[in-house]
XYZ file of N, CA and C in Angstrom:
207
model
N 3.114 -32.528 -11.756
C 2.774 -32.843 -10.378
C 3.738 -32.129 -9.431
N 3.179 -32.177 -8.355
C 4.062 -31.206 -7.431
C 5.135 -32.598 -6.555
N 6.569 -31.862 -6.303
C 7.216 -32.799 -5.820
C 7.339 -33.523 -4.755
N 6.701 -33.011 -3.705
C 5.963 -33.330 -2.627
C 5.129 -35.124 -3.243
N 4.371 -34.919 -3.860
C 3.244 -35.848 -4.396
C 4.234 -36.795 -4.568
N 5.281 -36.134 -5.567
C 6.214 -37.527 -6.536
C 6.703 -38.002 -5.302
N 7.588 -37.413 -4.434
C 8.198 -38.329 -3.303
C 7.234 -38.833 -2.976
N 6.184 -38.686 -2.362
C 4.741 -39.588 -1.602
C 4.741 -40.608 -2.455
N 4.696 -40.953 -3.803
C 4.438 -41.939 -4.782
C 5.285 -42.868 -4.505
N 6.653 -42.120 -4.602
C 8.178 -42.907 -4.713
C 8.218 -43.841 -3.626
N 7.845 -42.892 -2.282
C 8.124 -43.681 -1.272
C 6.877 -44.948 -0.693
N 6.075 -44.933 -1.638
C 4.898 -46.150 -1.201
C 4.807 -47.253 -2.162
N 6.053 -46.729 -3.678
C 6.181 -47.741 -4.344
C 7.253 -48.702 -4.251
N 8.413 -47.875 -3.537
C 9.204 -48.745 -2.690
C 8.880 -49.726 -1.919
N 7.988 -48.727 -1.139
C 8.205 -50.071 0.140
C 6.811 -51.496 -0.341
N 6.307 -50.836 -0.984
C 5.236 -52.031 -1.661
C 6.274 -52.890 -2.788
N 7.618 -52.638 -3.080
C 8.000 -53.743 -3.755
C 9.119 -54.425 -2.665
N 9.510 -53.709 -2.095
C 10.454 -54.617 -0.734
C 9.325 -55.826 0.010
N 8.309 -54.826 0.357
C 7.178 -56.297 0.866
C 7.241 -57.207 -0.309
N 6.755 -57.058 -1.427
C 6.451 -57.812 -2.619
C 7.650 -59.220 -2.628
N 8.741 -58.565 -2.518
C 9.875 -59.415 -2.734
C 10.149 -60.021 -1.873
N 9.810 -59.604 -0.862
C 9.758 -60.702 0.655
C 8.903 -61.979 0.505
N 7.501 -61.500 0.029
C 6.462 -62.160 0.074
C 7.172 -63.154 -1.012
N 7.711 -62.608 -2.463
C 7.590 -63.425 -3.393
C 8.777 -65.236 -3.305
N 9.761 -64.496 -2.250
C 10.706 -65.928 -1.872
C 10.294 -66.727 -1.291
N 8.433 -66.765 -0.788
C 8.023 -67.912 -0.002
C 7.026 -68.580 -0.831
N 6.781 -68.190 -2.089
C 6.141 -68.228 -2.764
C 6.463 -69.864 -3.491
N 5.983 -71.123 -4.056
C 5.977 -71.827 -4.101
C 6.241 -71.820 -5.721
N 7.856 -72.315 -6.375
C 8.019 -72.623 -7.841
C 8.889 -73.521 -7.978
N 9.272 -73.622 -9.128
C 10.615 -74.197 -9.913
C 11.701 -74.097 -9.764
N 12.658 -74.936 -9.008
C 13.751 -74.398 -8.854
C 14.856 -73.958 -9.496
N 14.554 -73.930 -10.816
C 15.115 -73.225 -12.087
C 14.435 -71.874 -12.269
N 13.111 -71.951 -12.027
C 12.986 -70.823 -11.679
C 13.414 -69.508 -11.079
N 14.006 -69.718 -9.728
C 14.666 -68.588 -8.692
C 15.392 -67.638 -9.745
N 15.412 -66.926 -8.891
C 16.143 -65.592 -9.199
C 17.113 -65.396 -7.944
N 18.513 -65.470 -7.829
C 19.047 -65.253 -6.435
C 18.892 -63.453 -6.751
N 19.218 -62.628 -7.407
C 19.237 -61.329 -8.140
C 18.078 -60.436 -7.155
N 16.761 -61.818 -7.291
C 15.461 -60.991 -7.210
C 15.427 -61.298 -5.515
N 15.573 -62.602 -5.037
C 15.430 -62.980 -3.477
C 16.384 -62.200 -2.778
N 17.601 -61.669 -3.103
C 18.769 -61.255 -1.826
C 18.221 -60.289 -1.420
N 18.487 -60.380 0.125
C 17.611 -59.505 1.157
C 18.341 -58.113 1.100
N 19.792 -57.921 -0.160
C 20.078 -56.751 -0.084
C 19.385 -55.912 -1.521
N 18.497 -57.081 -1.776
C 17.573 -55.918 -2.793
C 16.548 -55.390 -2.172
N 15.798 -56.106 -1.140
C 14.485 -55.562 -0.179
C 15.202 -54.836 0.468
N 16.019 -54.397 1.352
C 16.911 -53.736 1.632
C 17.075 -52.463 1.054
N 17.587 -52.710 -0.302
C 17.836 -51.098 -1.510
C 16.483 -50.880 -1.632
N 14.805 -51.358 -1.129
C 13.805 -50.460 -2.060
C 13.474 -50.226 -0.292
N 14.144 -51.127 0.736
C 13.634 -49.895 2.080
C 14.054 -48.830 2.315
N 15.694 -48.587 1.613
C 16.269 -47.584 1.656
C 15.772 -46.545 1.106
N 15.438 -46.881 -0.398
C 15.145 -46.058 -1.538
C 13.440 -45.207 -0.886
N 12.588 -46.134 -0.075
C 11.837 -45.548 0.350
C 12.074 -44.596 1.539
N 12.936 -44.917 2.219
C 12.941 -44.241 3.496
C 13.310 -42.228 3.404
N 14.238 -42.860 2.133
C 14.936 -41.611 1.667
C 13.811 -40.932 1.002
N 12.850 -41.145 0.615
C 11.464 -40.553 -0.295
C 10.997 -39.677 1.019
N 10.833 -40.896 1.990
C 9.819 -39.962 3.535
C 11.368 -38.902 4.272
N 12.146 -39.124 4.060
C 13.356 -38.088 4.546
C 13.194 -37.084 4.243
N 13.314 -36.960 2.533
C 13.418 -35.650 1.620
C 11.488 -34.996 1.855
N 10.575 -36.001 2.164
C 9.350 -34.863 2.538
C 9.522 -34.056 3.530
N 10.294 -35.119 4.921
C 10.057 -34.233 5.887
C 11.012 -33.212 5.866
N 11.920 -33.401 4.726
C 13.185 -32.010 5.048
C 14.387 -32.608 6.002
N 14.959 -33.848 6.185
C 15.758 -34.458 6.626
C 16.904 -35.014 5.825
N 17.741 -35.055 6.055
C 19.031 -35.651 5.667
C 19.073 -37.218 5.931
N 19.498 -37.555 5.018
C 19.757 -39.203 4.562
C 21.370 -39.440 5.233
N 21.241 -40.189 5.940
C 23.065 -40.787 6.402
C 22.556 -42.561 6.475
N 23.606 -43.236 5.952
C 23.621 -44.821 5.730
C 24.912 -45.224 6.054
N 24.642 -46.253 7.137
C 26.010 -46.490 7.569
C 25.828 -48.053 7.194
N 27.291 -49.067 6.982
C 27.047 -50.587 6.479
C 28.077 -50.787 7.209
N 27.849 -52.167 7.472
C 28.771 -52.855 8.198
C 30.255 -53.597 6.726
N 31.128 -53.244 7.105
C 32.184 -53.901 5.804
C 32.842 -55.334 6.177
């Protein structure tokens, strides 16, 4: 496949699991169930990043990430 395509893939499977994981902490279970791992908003976070950087590298842009410490 051409790499163009793969980033297009990368970056719509990201952001369809950052929604996913949003959606999935309102989601009604067991409270043995949870996952804190799977709910922290700095994992939806790493797959908005991980996507954003997919649509960066199409358009030919540079990635800079700044965090608060």
């Amino acid at each position: 496949m051409r790499p163009l395509i793969l980033l297009y893939i990368r970056a719509v499977s990201c952001k369809a699991k950052a929604f996913l994981l949003a959606d999935y902490a309102t989601m009604l279970r067991k409270s043995d169930a949870q996952s804190d791992a799977i709910e922290a908003d700095e994992t939806a976070g790493r797959w908005h990043r991980l996507a954003s950087d997919a649509i960066n590298q199409i358009q030919g842009k540079t990635n800079i990430h700044a965090e608060a410490l």
